[in-house]
PDB file of N, CA and C in Angstrom:
ATOM      1  N   UNK A   1      -2.386 -45.435  28.929  1.00 54.00           N
ATOM      2  CA  UNK A   1      -2.219 -45.517  27.471  1.00 54.00           C
ATOM      3  C   UNK A   1      -2.584 -44.285  26.751  1.00 54.00           C
ATOM      4  N   UNK A   2      -3.650 -43.507  27.253  1.00 74.00           N
ATOM      5  CA  UNK A   2      -4.056 -42.327  26.593  1.00 74.00           C
ATOM      6  C   UNK A   2      -3.021 -41.208  26.751  1.00 74.00           C
ATOM      7  N   UNK A   3      -2.197 -41.240  27.906  1.00 75.00           N
ATOM      8  CA  UNK A   3      -1.236 -40.269  28.175  1.00 75.00           C
ATOM      9  C   UNK A   3      -0.090 -40.290  27.110  1.00 75.00           C
ATOM     10  N   UNK A   4       0.306 -41.588  26.783  1.00 86.00           N
ATOM     11  CA  UNK A   4       1.270 -41.751  25.738  1.00 86.00           C
ATOM     12  C   UNK A   4       0.746 -41.290  24.317  1.00 86.00           C
ATOM     13  N   UNK A   5      -0.475 -41.512  24.070  1.00 87.00           N
ATOM     14  CA  UNK A   5      -0.998 -41.258  22.861  1.00 87.00           C
ATOM     15  C   UNK A   5      -1.130 -39.581  22.766  1.00 87.00           C
ATOM     16  N   UNK A   6      -1.509 -38.965  23.901  1.00 88.00           N
ATOM     17  CA  UNK A   6      -1.601 -37.576  23.961  1.00 88.00           C
ATOM     18  C   UNK A   6      -0.275 -36.866  23.717  1.00 88.00           C
ATOM     19  N   UNK A   7       0.772 -37.399  24.348  1.00 89.00           N
ATOM     20  CA  UNK A   7       2.150 -37.029  24.110  1.00 89.00           C
ATOM     21  C   UNK A   7       2.582 -37.143  22.757  1.00 89.00           C
ATOM     22  N   UNK A   8       2.245 -38.195  22.095  1.00 91.00           N
ATOM     23  CA  UNK A   8       2.641 -38.419  20.656  1.00 91.00           C
ATOM     24  C   UNK A   8       1.865 -37.326  19.751  1.00 91.00           C
ATOM     25  N   UNK A   9       0.591 -37.110  19.979  1.00 90.00           N
ATOM     26  CA  UNK A   9      -0.155 -36.189  19.255  1.00 90.00           C
ATOM     27  C   UNK A   9       0.413 -34.748  19.494  1.00 90.00           C
ATOM     28  N   UNK A  10       0.714 -34.444  20.747  1.00 91.00           N
ATOM     29  CA  UNK A  10       1.237 -33.133  21.069  1.00 91.00           C
ATOM     30  C   UNK A  10       2.664 -32.933  20.344  1.00 91.00           C
ATOM     31  N   UNK A  11       3.550 -34.018  20.468  1.00 91.00           N
ATOM     32  CA  UNK A  11       4.828 -33.873  19.765  1.00 91.00           C
ATOM     33  C   UNK A  11       4.697 -33.749  18.181  1.00 91.00           C
ATOM     34  N   UNK A  12       3.739 -34.500  17.680  1.00 89.00           N
ATOM     35  CA  UNK A  12       3.538 -34.387  16.216  1.00 89.00           C
ATOM     36  C   UNK A  12       3.024 -32.980  15.926  1.00 89.00           C
ATOM     37  N   UNK A  13       2.195 -32.427  16.731  1.00 90.00           N
ATOM     38  CA  UNK A  13       1.696 -31.042  16.509  1.00 90.00           C
ATOM     39  C   UNK A  13       2.754 -29.981  16.605  1.00 90.00           C
ATOM     40  N   UNK A  14       3.660 -30.157  17.508  1.00 90.00           N
ATOM     41  CA  UNK A  14       4.824 -29.424  17.724  1.00 90.00           C
ATOM     42  C   UNK A  14       5.781 -29.402  16.532  1.00 90.00           C
ATOM     43  N   UNK A  15       6.046 -30.630  16.098  1.00 87.00           N
ATOM     44  CA  UNK A  15       6.907 -30.775  14.851  1.00 87.00           C
ATOM     45  C   UNK A  15       6.255 -30.257  13.579  1.00 87.00           C
ATOM     46  N   UNK A  16       4.990 -30.408  13.426  1.00 83.00           N
ATOM     47  CA  UNK A  16       4.299 -29.792  12.227  1.00 83.00           C
ATOM     48  C   UNK A  16       4.278 -28.387  12.301  1.00 83.00           C
ATOM     49  N   UNK A  17       4.043 -27.752  13.464  1.00 85.00           N
ATOM     50  CA  UNK A  17       4.035 -26.266  13.604  1.00 85.00           C
ATOM     51  C   UNK A  17       5.443 -25.735  13.288  1.00 85.00           C
ATOM     52  N   UNK A  18       6.565 -26.399  13.807  1.00 82.00           N
ATOM     53  CA  UNK A  18       7.832 -26.074  13.613  1.00 82.00           C
ATOM     54  C   UNK A  18       8.220 -26.147  12.078  1.00 82.00           C
ATOM     55  N   UNK A  19       7.763 -27.176  11.515  1.00 79.00           N
ATOM     56  CA  UNK A  19       8.038 -27.357  10.061  1.00 79.00           C
ATOM     57  C   UNK A  19       7.338 -26.178   9.213  1.00 79.00           C
ATOM     58  N   UNK A  20       6.098 -26.033   9.565  1.00 74.00           N
ATOM     59  CA  UNK A  20       5.422 -24.864   8.812  1.00 74.00           C
ATOM     60  C   UNK A  20       6.133 -23.539   9.086  1.00 74.00           C
ATOM     61  N   UNK A  21       6.576 -23.220  10.274  1.00 75.00           N
ATOM     62  CA  UNK A  21       7.141 -21.962  10.561  1.00 75.00           C
ATOM     63  C   UNK A  21       8.522 -21.882   9.924  1.00 75.00           C
ATOM     64  N   UNK A  22       9.233 -22.933   9.950  1.00 71.00           N
ATOM     65  CA  UNK A  22      10.562 -22.820   9.279  1.00 71.00           C
ATOM     66  C   UNK A  22      10.504 -22.876   7.696  1.00 71.00           C
ATOM     67  N   UNK A  23       9.331 -23.349   7.175  1.00 70.00           N
ATOM     68  CA  UNK A  23       9.278 -23.368   5.714  1.00 70.00           C
ATOM     69  C   UNK A  23       9.088 -21.954   5.151  1.00 70.00           C
ATOM     70  N   UNK A  24       8.659 -21.023   5.878  1.00 66.00           N
ATOM     71  CA  UNK A  24       8.568 -19.692   5.403  1.00 66.00           C
ATOM     72  C   UNK A  24       9.978 -19.060   5.282  1.00 66.00           C
ATOM     73  N   UNK A  25      11.022 -19.611   5.844  1.00 58.00           N
ATOM     74  CA  UNK A  25      12.316 -19.129   5.781  1.00 58.00           C
ATOM     75  C   UNK A  25      13.082 -19.787   4.531  1.00 58.00           C
ATOM     76  N   UNK A  26      12.536 -20.864   3.967  1.00 56.00           N
ATOM     77  CA  UNK A  26      13.151 -21.566   2.948  1.00 56.00           C
ATOM     78  C   UNK A  26      13.112 -20.846   1.712  1.00 56.00           C
ATOM     79  N   UNK A  27      13.910 -21.298   0.726  1.00 56.00           N
ATOM     80  CA  UNK A  27      13.935 -20.580  -0.589  1.00 56.00           C
ATOM     81  C   UNK A  27      12.651 -20.843  -1.339  1.00 56.00           C
ATOM     82  N   UNK A  28      12.411 -20.109  -2.374  1.00 61.00           N
ATOM     83  CA  UNK A  28      11.251 -20.172  -3.122  1.00 61.00           C
ATOM     84  C   UNK A  28      11.174 -21.482  -3.958  1.00 61.00           C
ATOM     85  N   UNK A  29       9.989 -21.959  -4.198  1.00 58.00           N
ATOM     86  CA  UNK A  29       9.881 -23.203  -5.033  1.00 58.00           C
ATOM     87  C   UNK A  29      10.372 -22.951  -6.423  1.00 58.00           C
ATOM     88  N   UNK A  30      10.354 -21.748  -6.863  1.00 57.00           N
ATOM     89  CA  UNK A  30      10.855 -21.401  -8.271  1.00 57.00           C
ATOM     90  C   UNK A  30      12.301 -21.709  -8.392  1.00 57.00           C
ATOM     91  N   UNK A  31      13.026 -21.481  -7.209  1.00 59.00           N
ATOM     92  CA  UNK A  31      14.451 -21.619  -7.286  1.00 59.00           C
ATOM     93  C   UNK A  31      14.957 -23.054  -7.062  1.00 59.00           C
ATOM     94  N   UNK A  32      14.060 -23.953  -6.814  1.00 61.00           N
ATOM     95  CA  UNK A  32      14.458 -25.371  -6.690  1.00 61.00           C
ATOM     96  C   UNK A  32      14.750 -26.017  -8.072  1.00 61.00           C
ATOM     97  N   UNK A  33      15.779 -26.869  -8.057  1.00 61.00           N
ATOM     98  CA  UNK A  33      16.113 -27.391  -9.394  1.00 61.00           C
ATOM     99  C   UNK A  33      14.985 -28.425  -9.842  1.00 61.00           C
ATOM    100  N   UNK A  34      14.653 -28.401 -11.065  1.00 61.00           N
ATOM    101  CA  UNK A  34      13.586 -29.244 -11.579  1.00 61.00           C
ATOM    102  C   UNK A  34      12.211 -28.699 -11.514  1.00 61.00           C
ATOM    103  N   UNK A  35      12.029 -27.627 -10.653  1.00 56.00           N
ATOM    104  CA  UNK A  35      10.674 -26.993 -10.532  1.00 56.00           C
ATOM    105  C   UNK A  35      10.172 -26.408 -11.797  1.00 56.00           C
ATOM    106  N   UNK A  36      11.063 -25.744 -12.618  1.00 52.00           N
ATOM    107  CA  UNK A  36      10.754 -25.095 -13.901  1.00 52.00           C
ATOM    108  C   UNK A  36      11.140 -26.100 -14.970  1.00 52.00           C
ATOM    109  N   UNK A  37      10.322 -26.989 -15.331  1.00 55.00           N
ATOM    110  CA  UNK A  37      10.650 -28.060 -16.373  1.00 55.00           C
ATOM    111  C   UNK A  37      10.404 -27.528 -17.748  1.00 55.00           C
ATOM    112  N   UNK A  38       9.594 -26.483 -17.967  1.00 59.00           N
ATOM    113  CA  UNK A  38       9.373 -26.103 -19.346  1.00 59.00           C
ATOM    114  C   UNK A  38      10.478 -25.248 -19.858  1.00 59.00           C
ATOM    115  N   UNK A  39      10.840 -25.389 -21.062  1.00 58.00           N
ATOM    116  CA  UNK A  39      11.973 -24.676 -21.708  1.00 58.00           C
ATOM    117  C   UNK A  39      11.672 -23.237 -22.142  1.00 58.00           C
ATOM    118  N   UNK A  40      10.249 -23.054 -22.384  1.00 59.00           N
ATOM    119  CA  UNK A  40       9.883 -21.831 -22.928  1.00 59.00           C
ATOM    120  C   UNK A  40       9.485 -20.873 -21.783  1.00 59.00           C
ATOM    121  N   UNK A  41       9.555 -21.149 -20.553  1.00 61.00           N
ATOM    122  CA  UNK A  41       9.300 -20.294 -19.438  1.00 61.00           C
ATOM    123  C   UNK A  41      10.414 -19.206 -19.425  1.00 61.00           C
ATOM    124  N   UNK A  42      10.054 -18.043 -18.914  1.00 63.00           N
ATOM    125  CA  UNK A  42      11.012 -16.862 -18.761  1.00 63.00           C
ATOM    126  C   UNK A  42      11.962 -17.260 -17.609  1.00 63.00           C
ATOM    127  N   UNK A  43      13.217 -16.764 -17.778  1.00 63.00           N
ATOM    128  CA  UNK A  43      14.225 -17.047 -16.753  1.00 63.00           C
ATOM    129  C   UNK A  43      13.933 -16.271 -15.486  1.00 63.00           C
ATOM    130  N   UNK A  44      14.026 -16.723 -14.262  1.00 60.00           N
ATOM    131  CA  UNK A  44      13.843 -16.077 -13.120  1.00 60.00           C
ATOM    132  C   UNK A  44      15.094 -15.445 -12.744  1.00 60.00           C
ATOM    133  N   UNK A  45      15.134 -14.036 -12.622  1.00 62.00           N
ATOM    134  CA  UNK A  45      16.293 -13.329 -12.241  1.00 62.00           C
ATOM    135  C   UNK A  45      16.714 -13.633 -10.809  1.00 62.00           C
ATOM    136  N   UNK A  46      18.030 -13.918 -10.546  1.00 65.00           N
ATOM    137  CA  UNK A  46      18.498 -14.191  -9.326  1.00 65.00           C
ATOM    138  C   UNK A  46      18.442 -13.018  -8.273  1.00 65.00           C
ATOM    139  N   UNK A  47      18.835 -11.868  -8.815  1.00 70.00           N
ATOM    140  CA  UNK A  47      18.914 -10.710  -7.995  1.00 70.00           C
ATOM    141  C   UNK A  47      18.113  -9.581  -8.676  1.00 70.00           C
ATOM    142  N   UNK A  48      17.202  -8.947  -7.945  1.00 66.00           N
ATOM    143  CA  UNK A  48      16.398  -7.880  -8.684  1.00 66.00           C
ATOM    144  C   UNK A  48      17.269  -6.664  -8.798  1.00 66.00           C
ATOM    145  N   UNK A  49      16.784  -5.792  -9.612  1.00 66.00           N
ATOM    146  CA  UNK A  49      17.490  -4.432  -9.794  1.00 66.00           C
ATOM    147  C   UNK A  49      17.592  -3.796  -8.560  1.00 66.00           C
ATOM    148  N   UNK A  50      18.810  -3.063  -8.415  1.00 71.00           N
ATOM    149  CA  UNK A  50      19.030  -2.337  -7.151  1.00 71.00           C
ATOM    150  C   UNK A  50      18.129  -1.301  -6.910  1.00 71.00           C
ATOM    151  N   UNK A  51      17.829  -0.540  -8.017  1.00 74.00           N
ATOM    152  CA  UNK A  51      17.111   0.723  -7.756  1.00 74.00           C
ATOM    153  C   UNK A  51      15.933   0.700  -8.684  1.00 74.00           C
ATOM    154  N   UNK A  52      14.834   1.402  -8.345  1.00 70.00           N
ATOM    155  CA  UNK A  52      13.634   1.595  -9.181  1.00 70.00           C
ATOM    156  C   UNK A  52      14.006   2.541 -10.260  1.00 70.00           C
ATOM    157  N   UNK A  53      13.340   2.410 -11.439  1.00 76.00           N
ATOM    158  CA  UNK A  53      13.595   3.526 -12.544  1.00 76.00           C
ATOM    159  C   UNK A  53      12.870   4.780 -12.318  1.00 76.00           C
ATOM    160  N   UNK A  54      13.423   5.577 -11.324  1.00 80.00           N
ATOM    161  CA  UNK A  54      12.618   6.876 -11.045  1.00 80.00           C
ATOM    162  C   UNK A  54      12.794   7.926 -12.090  1.00 80.00           C
ATOM    163  N   UNK A  55      13.744   7.686 -12.852  1.00 82.00           N
ATOM    164  CA  UNK A  55      13.953   8.782 -14.066  1.00 82.00           C
ATOM    165  C   UNK A  55      13.143   8.496 -15.291  1.00 82.00           C
ATOM    166  N   UNK A  56      12.472   7.362 -15.231  1.00 82.00           N
ATOM    167  CA  UNK A  56      11.666   7.025 -16.444  1.00 82.00           C
ATOM    168  C   UNK A  56      10.256   7.619 -16.241  1.00 82.00           C
ATOM    169  N   UNK A  57      10.192   8.803 -16.784  1.00 83.00           N
ATOM    170  CA  UNK A  57       8.900   9.495 -16.668  1.00 83.00           C
ATOM    171  C   UNK A  57       8.036   9.443 -17.828  1.00 83.00           C
ATOM    172  N   UNK A  58       6.668   9.550 -17.624  1.00 81.00           N
ATOM    173  CA  UNK A  58       5.807   9.562 -18.840  1.00 81.00           C
ATOM    174  C   UNK A  58       5.851  10.832 -19.647  1.00 81.00           C
ATOM    175  N   UNK A  59       5.520  10.759 -20.857  1.00 85.00           N
ATOM    176  CA  UNK A  59       5.758  11.951 -21.734  1.00 85.00           C
ATOM    177  C   UNK A  59       4.787  13.074 -21.260  1.00 85.00           C
ATOM    178  N   UNK A  60       5.187  14.342 -21.467  1.00 85.00           N
ATOM    179  CA  UNK A  60       4.421  15.443 -21.142  1.00 85.00           C
ATOM    180  C   UNK A  60       3.135  15.461 -21.889  1.00 85.00           C
ATOM    181  N   UNK A  61       2.077  16.098 -21.268  1.00 81.00           N
ATOM    182  CA  UNK A  61       0.757  16.154 -21.893  1.00 81.00           C
ATOM    183  C   UNK A  61       0.771  17.385 -22.861  1.00 81.00           C
ATOM    184  N   UNK A  62      -0.070  17.216 -23.852  1.00 83.00           N
ATOM    185  CA  UNK A  62      -0.057  18.234 -24.965  1.00 83.00           C
ATOM    186  C   UNK A  62      -0.994  19.413 -24.483  1.00 83.00           C
ATOM    187  N   UNK A  63      -2.025  19.069 -23.691  1.00 76.00           N
ATOM    188  CA  UNK A  63      -3.002  19.995 -23.249  1.00 76.00           C
ATOM    189  C   UNK A  63      -3.077  19.926 -21.738  1.00 76.00           C
ATOM    190  N   UNK A  64      -3.645  21.004 -21.058  1.00 71.00           N
ATOM    191  CA  UNK A  64      -3.815  21.028 -19.631  1.00 71.00           C
ATOM    192  C   UNK A  64      -4.853  20.122 -19.187  1.00 71.00           C
ATOM    193  N   UNK A  65      -4.818  19.559 -18.024  1.00 83.00           N
ATOM    194  CA  UNK A  65      -5.734  18.791 -17.510  1.00 83.00           C
ATOM    195  C   UNK A  65      -7.137  19.373 -17.428  1.00 83.00           C
ATOM    196  N   UNK A  66      -7.113  20.552 -16.806  1.00 88.00           N
ATOM    197  CA  UNK A  66      -8.329  21.357 -16.746  1.00 88.00           C
ATOM    198  C   UNK A  66      -8.170  22.607 -17.554  1.00 88.00           C
ATOM    199  N   UNK A  67      -9.020  22.969 -18.444  1.00 87.00           N
ATOM    200  CA  UNK A  67      -8.910  23.993 -19.299  1.00 87.00           C
ATOM    201  C   UNK A  67      -8.910  25.341 -18.411  1.00 87.00           C
ATOM    202  N   UNK A  68      -8.158  26.346 -18.883  1.00 88.00           N
ATOM    203  CA  UNK A  68      -7.956  27.564 -18.088  1.00 88.00           C
ATOM    204  C   UNK A  68      -9.231  28.308 -17.597  1.00 88.00           C
ATOM    205  N   UNK A  69     -10.235  28.247 -18.412  1.00 93.00           N
ATOM    206  CA  UNK A  69     -11.518  28.870 -18.047  1.00 93.00           C
ATOM    207  C   UNK A  69     -12.177  28.212 -16.840  1.00 93.00           C
ATOM    208  N   UNK A  70     -12.190  26.917 -16.890  1.00 94.00           N
ATOM    209  CA  UNK A  70     -12.785  26.134 -15.873  1.00 94.00           C
ATOM    210  C   UNK A  70     -11.796  26.259 -14.595  1.00 94.00           C
ATOM    211  N   UNK A  71     -10.557  26.299 -14.781  1.00 93.00           N
ATOM    212  CA  UNK A  71      -9.633  26.491 -13.601  1.00 93.00           C
ATOM    213  C   UNK A  71      -9.941  27.715 -12.941  1.00 93.00           C
ATOM    214  N   UNK A  72     -10.168  28.825 -13.687  1.00 96.00           N
ATOM    215  CA  UNK A  72     -10.414  30.191 -12.994  1.00 96.00           C
ATOM    216  C   UNK A  72     -11.741  30.163 -12.438  1.00 96.00           C
ATOM    217  N   UNK A  73     -12.835  29.480 -12.935  1.00 97.00           N
ATOM    218  CA  UNK A  73     -14.150  29.427 -12.335  1.00 97.00           C
ATOM    219  C   UNK A  73     -13.996  28.583 -10.961  1.00 97.00           C
ATOM    220  N   UNK A  74     -13.308  27.469 -10.937  1.00 97.00           N
ATOM    221  CA  UNK A  74     -13.040  26.726  -9.665  1.00 97.00           C
ATOM    222  C   UNK A  74     -12.244  27.622  -8.658  1.00 97.00           C
ATOM    223  N   UNK A  75     -11.255  28.256  -9.121  1.00 97.00           N
ATOM    224  CA  UNK A  75     -10.642  29.168  -8.114  1.00 97.00           C
ATOM    225  C   UNK A  75     -11.485  30.175  -7.499  1.00 97.00           C
ATOM    226  N   UNK A  76     -12.349  30.818  -8.328  1.00 98.00           N
ATOM    227  CA  UNK A  76     -13.187  31.881  -7.781  1.00 98.00           C
ATOM    228  C   UNK A  76     -14.228  31.222  -6.759  1.00 98.00           C
ATOM    229  N   UNK A  77     -14.725  29.944  -7.135  1.00 98.00           N
ATOM    230  CA  UNK A  77     -15.602  29.397  -6.156  1.00 98.00           C
ATOM    231  C   UNK A  77     -14.945  28.963  -4.732  1.00 98.00           C
ATOM    232  N   UNK A  78     -13.648  28.601  -4.909  1.00 97.00           N
ATOM    233  CA  UNK A  78     -12.987  28.194  -3.687  1.00 97.00           C
ATOM    234  C   UNK A  78     -12.686  29.440  -2.795  1.00 97.00           C
ATOM    235  N   UNK A  79     -12.299  30.539  -3.536  1.00 97.00           N
ATOM    236  CA  UNK A  79     -12.091  31.816  -2.801  1.00 97.00           C
ATOM    237  C   UNK A  79     -13.337  32.228  -2.183  1.00 97.00           C
ATOM    238  N   UNK A  80     -14.474  32.199  -2.786  1.00 97.00           N
ATOM    239  CA  UNK A  80     -15.778  32.656  -2.255  1.00 97.00           C
ATOM    240  C   UNK A  80     -16.094  31.728  -1.004  1.00 97.00           C
ATOM    241  N   UNK A  81     -15.910  30.472  -1.102  1.00 97.00           N
ATOM    242  CA  UNK A  81     -16.169  29.541   0.039  1.00 97.00           C
ATOM    243  C   UNK A  81     -15.202  29.812   1.171  1.00 97.00           C
ATOM    244  N   UNK A  82     -14.009  30.131   0.985  1.00 97.00           N
ATOM    245  CA  UNK A  82     -13.157  30.499   1.992  1.00 97.00           C
ATOM    246  C   UNK A  82     -13.458  31.760   2.698  1.00 97.00           C
ATOM    247  N   UNK A  83     -13.956  32.690   1.953  1.00 96.00           N
ATOM    248  CA  UNK A  83     -14.442  34.025   2.584  1.00 96.00           C
ATOM    249  C   UNK A  83     -15.671  33.827   3.452  1.00 96.00           C
ATOM    250  N   UNK A  84     -16.574  33.008   2.922  1.00 96.00           N
ATOM    251  CA  UNK A  84     -17.877  32.744   3.662  1.00 96.00           C
ATOM    252  C   UNK A  84     -17.424  32.163   4.967  1.00 96.00           C
ATOM    253  N   UNK A  85     -16.523  31.150   4.959  1.00 95.00           N
ATOM    254  CA  UNK A  85     -16.270  30.507   6.142  1.00 95.00           C
ATOM    255  C   UNK A  85     -15.519  31.416   7.145  1.00 95.00           C
ATOM    256  N   UNK A  86     -14.596  32.320   6.648  1.00 94.00           N
ATOM    257  CA  UNK A  86     -13.943  33.180   7.490  1.00 94.00           C
ATOM    258  C   UNK A  86     -14.898  34.199   8.059  1.00 94.00           C
ATOM    259  N   UNK A  87     -15.875  34.714   7.366  1.00 93.00           N
ATOM    260  CA  UNK A  87     -16.854  35.594   7.971  1.00 93.00           C
ATOM    261  C   UNK A  87     -17.761  34.890   8.883  1.00 93.00           C
ATOM    262  N   UNK A  88     -18.135  33.681   8.620  1.00 92.00           N
ATOM    263  CA  UNK A  88     -18.999  32.994   9.634  1.00 92.00           C
ATOM    264  C   UNK A  88     -18.247  32.681  10.968  1.00 92.00           C
ATOM    265  N   UNK A  89     -17.000  32.301  10.951  1.00 91.00           N
ATOM    266  CA  UNK A  89     -16.216  32.204  12.148  1.00 91.00           C
ATOM    267  C   UNK A  89     -15.987  33.606  12.891  1.00 91.00           C
ATOM    268  N   UNK A  90     -15.779  34.650  12.161  1.00 90.00           N
ATOM    269  CA  UNK A  90     -15.611  36.033  12.687  1.00 90.00           C
ATOM    270  C   UNK A  90     -16.860  36.444  13.349  1.00 90.00           C
ATOM    271  N   UNK A  91     -18.047  36.032  12.895  1.00 89.00           N
ATOM    272  CA  UNK A  91     -19.325  36.608  13.428  1.00 89.00           C
ATOM    273  C   UNK A  91     -19.768  35.861  14.717  1.00 89.00           C
ATOM    274  N   UNK A  92     -19.161  34.616  15.019  1.00 84.00           N
ATOM    275  CA  UNK A  92     -19.539  33.861  16.214  1.00 84.00           C
ATOM    276  C   UNK A  92     -18.904  34.516  17.373  1.00 84.00           C
ATOM    277  N   UNK A  93     -19.638  34.447  18.558  1.00 78.00           N
ATOM    278  CA  UNK A  93     -19.108  34.886  19.798  1.00 78.00           C
ATOM    279  C   UNK A  93     -17.863  34.204  20.200  1.00 78.00           C
ATOM    280  N   UNK A  94     -16.999  34.738  20.955  1.00 65.00           N
ATOM    281  CA  UNK A  94     -15.728  34.075  21.312  1.00 65.00           C
ATOM    282  C   UNK A  94     -15.888  32.956  22.178  1.00 65.00           C
ATOM    283  N   UNK A  95     -16.775  32.856  23.002  1.00 55.00           N
ATOM    284  CA  UNK A  95     -17.087  31.618  23.876  1.00 55.00           C
ATOM    285  C   UNK A  95     -17.584  30.522  23.062  1.00 55.00           C
ATOM    286  N   UNK A  96     -18.453  30.731  22.044  1.00 58.00           N
ATOM    287  CA  UNK A  96     -18.984  29.676  21.297  1.00 58.00           C
ATOM    288  C   UNK A  96     -17.871  29.076  20.329  1.00 58.00           C
ATOM    289  N   UNK A  97     -16.990  29.946  19.872  1.00 52.00           N
ATOM    290  CA  UNK A  97     -15.954  29.559  18.849  1.00 52.00           C
ATOM    291  C   UNK A  97     -14.939  28.727  19.694  1.00 52.00           C
ATOM    292  N   UNK A  98     -14.694  28.863  21.047  1.00 62.00           N
ATOM    293  CA  UNK A  98     -13.675  28.138  21.812  1.00 62.00           C
ATOM    294  C   UNK A  98     -14.381  27.434  23.052  1.00 62.00           C
ATOM    295  N   UNK A  99     -14.970  26.237  22.843  1.00 61.00           N
ATOM    296  CA  UNK A  99     -15.669  25.702  23.907  1.00 61.00           C
ATOM    297  C   UNK A  99     -14.747  25.369  25.082  1.00 61.00           C
ATOM    298  N   UNK A 100     -13.510  25.143  24.874  1.00 60.00           N
ATOM    299  CA  UNK A 100     -12.521  24.740  25.940  1.00 60.00           C
ATOM    300  C   UNK A 100     -12.349  25.906  26.872  1.00 60.00           C
ATOM    301  N   UNK A 101     -12.644  27.084  26.492  1.00 56.00           N
ATOM    302  CA  UNK A 101     -12.331  28.299  27.340  1.00 56.00           C
ATOM    303  C   UNK A 101     -13.372  28.370  28.438  1.00 56.00           C
ATOM    304  N   UNK A 102     -14.423  27.641  28.520  1.00 52.00           N
ATOM    305  CA  UNK A 102     -15.426  27.625  29.580  1.00 52.00           C
ATOM    306  C   UNK A 102     -14.901  27.119  30.880  1.00 52.00           C
TER     307      UNK A 102
END
């Protein structure tokens, strides 16, 4: 008797799994008739726009993001850091700079 019950439980589990799997392929609940019963709700578009509005750009800024004097200061600091790193690499022995060469 327990074998028949186990078969029924297994079959019910398979059917439930199949139903849940296939429900992902079904249409949205919003598209079902009678699901949107309020008349003041916005209409759901059937097809989305084909292309994104890539040409709708924000207006240009009136002022620079970084003032020119701060930009020059940052550029000088970056150039100095680059030069320090380049001189540190140049002063290292060739074997220490390339450990794969050993």
